[in-house]
C-alpha positions as MATLAB code, in Angstrom:
seq = 'MIDVVSIIIAVVSLVGSLVAAGFTGWISFYIDQVKRRSESKALIHKYRDPLTLAAFDLQSRLWGLVQLNLLRYIEDEDKKDLVYVYTAFLVGQYLSWTYILRRQAQFLRFSTDKTNKRLNQILETITSEFSLDTHEGDEQDPFMLWRGQQMAIGELMTMVEENGQLYCMGFAAYTHKYHNDPEFKHWFQPIERGIEVLVGARTNGNSMATYRLRRLQHLLIDLVLLLDQDRVASGQNKQLKVNAANECRCDGCPGVIVEASNSDPPTSKLPEP';
ca = [
      61.169  -37.233  -11.676;
      61.688  -33.890  -11.846;
      59.180  -33.012  -14.334;
      57.407  -34.654  -11.568;
      57.347  -33.347   -8.931;
      57.558  -30.073  -11.311;
      53.684  -31.373  -11.695;
      52.571  -31.657   -8.739;
      53.789  -28.239   -7.224;
      52.141  -26.337   -9.811;
      49.301  -28.593   -9.506;
      48.797  -27.102   -6.247;
      49.894  -24.280   -6.583;
      46.999  -23.191   -9.449;
      44.501  -26.002   -6.852;
      45.703  -23.394   -3.875;
      44.682  -20.539   -5.919;
      41.062  -21.542   -7.360;
      40.443  -22.294   -4.161;
      41.763  -19.054   -2.155;
      39.965  -16.976   -4.877;
      37.084  -19.256   -4.745;
      36.430  -18.236   -0.799;
      38.352  -14.488   -1.567;
      35.683  -14.033   -3.664;
      32.342  -16.408   -1.169;
      33.620  -13.596    1.269;
      33.075  -10.384   -0.565;
      29.190  -12.734   -1.714;
      28.979  -12.617    1.907;
      29.754   -9.081    2.671;
      27.698   -7.269    0.242;
      24.766   -9.771    1.361;
      24.846   -8.972    4.863;
      25.646   -5.203    4.369;
      22.126   -5.106    1.654;
      20.516   -7.119    4.323;
      21.375   -3.769    6.491;
      20.762   -1.150    4.167;
      16.946   -3.074    3.711;
      15.987   -3.060    7.730;
      17.430    0.867    7.745;
      15.495    2.516    5.183;
      12.355   -0.159    6.572;
      12.603    0.726    9.670;
      12.807    4.729    8.401;
       9.947    4.818    6.936;
       7.773    2.355    8.724;
       6.071    4.170   11.151;
       5.384    6.848    8.010;
       3.981    2.996    5.733;
       2.611    2.378    9.153;
       0.087    5.479    9.284;
      -1.209    5.999    6.049;
      -1.842    2.121    5.394;
      -3.858    2.019    8.711;
      -5.893    5.747    7.767;
      -6.529    4.856    4.332;
      -7.689    1.111    5.549;
     -10.121    3.416    8.781;
     -11.288    4.810    5.658;
     -12.655    2.671    3.442;
     -14.017   -0.200    6.984;
     -15.936    3.383    6.773;
     -16.972    3.466    3.848;
     -17.946   -0.042    3.764;
     -18.923   -1.043    6.619;
     -20.010    1.247    8.624;
     -22.577    4.732    7.840;
     -19.765    6.893    6.030;
     -21.124    7.507    3.245;
     -24.576    9.262    5.440;
     -22.554   12.703    5.642;
     -22.178   12.615    1.502;
     -26.201   14.146    2.169;
     -23.898   17.412    5.151;
     -22.989   20.066    3.001;
     -20.534   20.747    5.978;
     -18.924   17.056    5.700;
     -19.387   16.430    2.068;
     -16.065   17.867    0.711;
     -14.097   16.435    3.563;
     -15.081   12.721    2.388;
     -14.582   12.703   -1.562;
     -10.750   15.367   -0.037;
     -10.158   13.567    2.551;
     -10.461   10.483    0.989;
      -8.891   11.229   -2.177;
      -6.049   13.116    0.173;
      -5.719    8.989    2.130;
      -4.977    7.655   -0.843;
      -2.448    9.515   -1.960;
      -0.988    9.686    1.259;
      -0.427    5.351    0.872;
       0.781    5.558   -3.082;
       3.267    8.941   -1.833;
       4.486    6.593    1.180;
       4.752    3.111   -1.038;
       6.427    5.396   -3.727;
       9.030    7.232   -1.870;
       9.940    3.260    0.012;
       9.737    2.070   -3.388;
      12.034    4.503   -5.133;
      14.629    4.746   -2.489;
      14.670    1.058   -2.170;
      15.252   -0.547   -5.015;
      16.864   -3.162   -4.413;
      14.788   -4.574   -1.841;
      12.605   -6.370   -4.343;
      16.427   -8.974   -4.743;
      16.724   -9.032   -0.596;
      16.276  -12.614    0.617;
      15.131  -11.457    4.011;
      11.996  -13.449    4.524;
       9.911   -9.893    5.761;
      11.245   -7.792    3.308;
       9.629  -10.952    0.672;
       6.980  -11.046    2.291;
       6.510   -7.083    2.773;
       7.378   -6.930   -1.403;
       4.192   -9.160   -1.630;
       1.664   -7.509   -0.048;
       2.556   -4.355   -1.300;
       2.544   -5.914   -4.929;
      -1.453   -7.640   -4.598;
      -2.111   -4.370   -3.081;
      -1.065   -1.930   -5.845;
      -2.506   -5.212   -8.546;
      -6.022   -5.103   -6.756;
      -6.308   -1.212   -7.232;
      -5.555   -1.718  -10.737;
      -7.664   -5.082  -10.860;
     -10.049   -4.356  -14.381;
     -13.605   -7.085  -13.901;
     -14.974   -4.625  -17.309;
     -17.915   -4.335  -15.269;
     -17.312   -0.694  -15.306;
     -17.415    2.171  -12.866;
     -21.484    1.543  -11.518;
     -20.121   -2.004  -10.429;
     -16.699   -1.345   -9.563;
     -15.149    1.252   -7.776;
     -11.881    3.036   -7.045;
      -9.609    1.584  -10.433;
      -6.267    3.047  -10.693;
      -4.357    1.926  -13.517;
      -1.097    1.598  -12.377;
       0.276    4.672  -13.780;
      -2.083    6.817  -12.067;
      -0.844    4.759   -8.920;
       2.798    6.190  -10.075;
       1.365    9.624  -10.479;
      -0.316   10.314   -7.343;
       1.801    9.100   -5.573;
       4.822   11.338   -7.490;
       2.205   14.145   -7.341;
       2.170   14.059   -3.643;
       5.688   13.483   -2.908;
       7.576   16.702   -1.602;
      11.916   17.110   -1.435;
      12.718   18.743    1.924;
      16.206   21.160    1.338;
      18.322   18.830    2.569;
      16.792   16.297   -0.335;
      14.776   13.935    2.585;
      10.637   13.094    0.818;
       8.180   13.513    2.253;
       4.355   13.508    1.525;
       2.365   16.581    1.700;
      -0.181   17.573    4.093;
      -3.680   17.750    4.262;
      -3.857   21.346    4.139;
      -2.026   21.859    1.178;
      -3.225   19.096   -0.807;
      -6.752   20.330    0.119;
      -5.356   24.143   -1.507;
      -4.182   22.410   -4.877;
      -7.440   19.817   -4.992;
      -9.811   22.646   -4.623;
      -7.744   25.263   -6.740;
      -5.493   23.468   -9.645;
      -7.492   21.039  -12.290;
      -4.601   19.559  -13.615;
      -4.046   18.000   -9.652;
      -7.462   17.309   -9.035;
      -8.069   15.351  -12.545;
      -5.503   12.286  -11.282;
      -8.200   11.954   -8.147;
     -11.241   11.615  -10.535;
     -11.448    8.203  -10.088;
     -12.174    8.347   -6.687;
     -14.606   11.617   -6.382;
     -16.388    9.011   -8.679;
     -15.812    5.743   -6.665;
     -17.488    7.669   -3.035;
     -20.639    9.088   -6.095;
     -20.685    5.236   -6.684;
     -21.001    3.828   -3.913;
     -23.581    6.059   -2.820;
     -25.507    5.123   -5.505;
     -24.721    1.576   -4.586;
     -25.861    2.102   -0.835;
     -29.467    3.288   -1.599;
     -29.970    0.563   -4.836;
     -28.650   -2.705   -2.460;
     -25.579   -3.357   -4.297;
     -23.261   -4.486   -2.560;
     -20.609   -5.354   -5.302;
     -19.564   -1.859   -5.625;
     -17.996   -3.246   -1.880;
     -15.922   -6.242   -3.393;
     -12.827   -3.887   -4.237;
     -12.391   -1.901   -0.746;
     -13.005   -4.875    1.270;
     -10.053   -6.674   -0.577;
      -8.382   -3.239    0.116;
      -8.922   -2.971    3.010;
      -7.644   -6.832    4.145;
      -5.018   -6.668    2.308;
      -3.943   -3.013    4.173;
      -4.481   -4.700    7.440;
      -2.609   -7.406    6.099;
       0.573   -4.839    5.503;
      -0.117   -3.491    9.659;
       0.579   -6.496   11.167;
       3.523   -6.560    9.023;
       5.045   -3.461   10.276;
       4.026   -3.405   13.268;
       3.980   -6.322   14.729;
       2.773   -4.990   18.683;
      -0.533   -5.291   16.799;
       0.717   -8.923   16.032;
       1.485  -10.019   19.345;
      -2.268   -8.205   20.552;
      -4.377  -10.769   18.063;
      -5.851   -8.224   16.713;
      -5.696   -9.979   12.595;
      -9.464  -10.766   12.421;
     -11.553   -7.961   14.522;
     -10.072   -5.481   12.680;
     -11.199   -6.992    8.906;
     -14.503   -6.093    7.366;
     -16.809   -8.659    5.950;
     -15.786  -10.922    3.178;
     -15.363  -10.411   -0.049;
     -15.280  -12.266   -2.824;
     -11.703  -13.975   -4.099;
     -10.127  -12.018   -1.794;
      -5.991  -12.541   -1.637;
      -5.607  -11.997    1.569;
      -3.820  -13.314    4.512;
      -6.373  -15.816    6.287;
      -9.605  -14.354    5.195;
     -12.375  -13.591    8.446;
     -15.510  -12.942    8.069;
     -18.451  -13.750    5.465;
     -18.722  -13.441    1.808;
     -20.868  -10.452    1.325;
     -23.708  -11.548   -0.678;
     -26.433   -9.076   -2.059;
     -27.523   -6.334   -0.282;
     -25.724   -4.088    2.115;
     -27.811   -3.085    4.792;
     -27.122    0.429    7.337;
     -25.750   -0.058   10.524;
     -26.957    1.156   13.750;
     -26.032    5.355   13.311;
     -24.408    5.250   16.195;
     -21.485    3.743   15.537;
     -21.161    6.534   12.395;
     -17.169    7.860   11.612;
     -15.914   11.491   11.140;
     -15.917   11.786    7.733;
];
């Protein structure tokens, strides 16, 4: 009888220890998850505004290139340089802020937060769209940047303050380096060549050359809408997106598919170079 009681006491003690250990482990896991969510939200909040502005500025430039008449300024010697240099800067600015976010938030990819997952998904889709090789060559599919090129441009565009904070270089500093550092400028050659292709495509009525930029513009708007809830509330999604392109992966792709030509819009809506 004594042995049975001893066994029962031992079993109860063992079960109690296991339950306590399991509960302690669950509490630790829960606290760690809460901490991760809190840190990820803090990082998103910290970089939300510069990333939103970078994405919006880039999509605006892409809108001007494919749907307005920005390429007309190529014929103006005083403004020609701005079309090339500022377009390349806007691509670099976006890649810089995404580089900074990913460097500061490596754990976001493991986050269970729905917004963070959607953010990762859009950022990855934009990266994939830039690097997509359709095997059509530069003349048909400009602005292709391999993943390594995107990362390198993001690195080159990123500066470090004395306190260790990362930020993107300004346009004045970029312009100086672009014109005086051949190695730096080399990384942006796909953008410059891409603009030249768009100029030729505009003359020849070849809309295929704009497909990547149209898809990128749509995805950048999705990113802006995710980060800027005020814009979501105002219902500006479809109004902000250019006409669609084939195989677009954006959210609820609006507009009509561009087919054969890309006719010039009225000159009364010229964007600034």
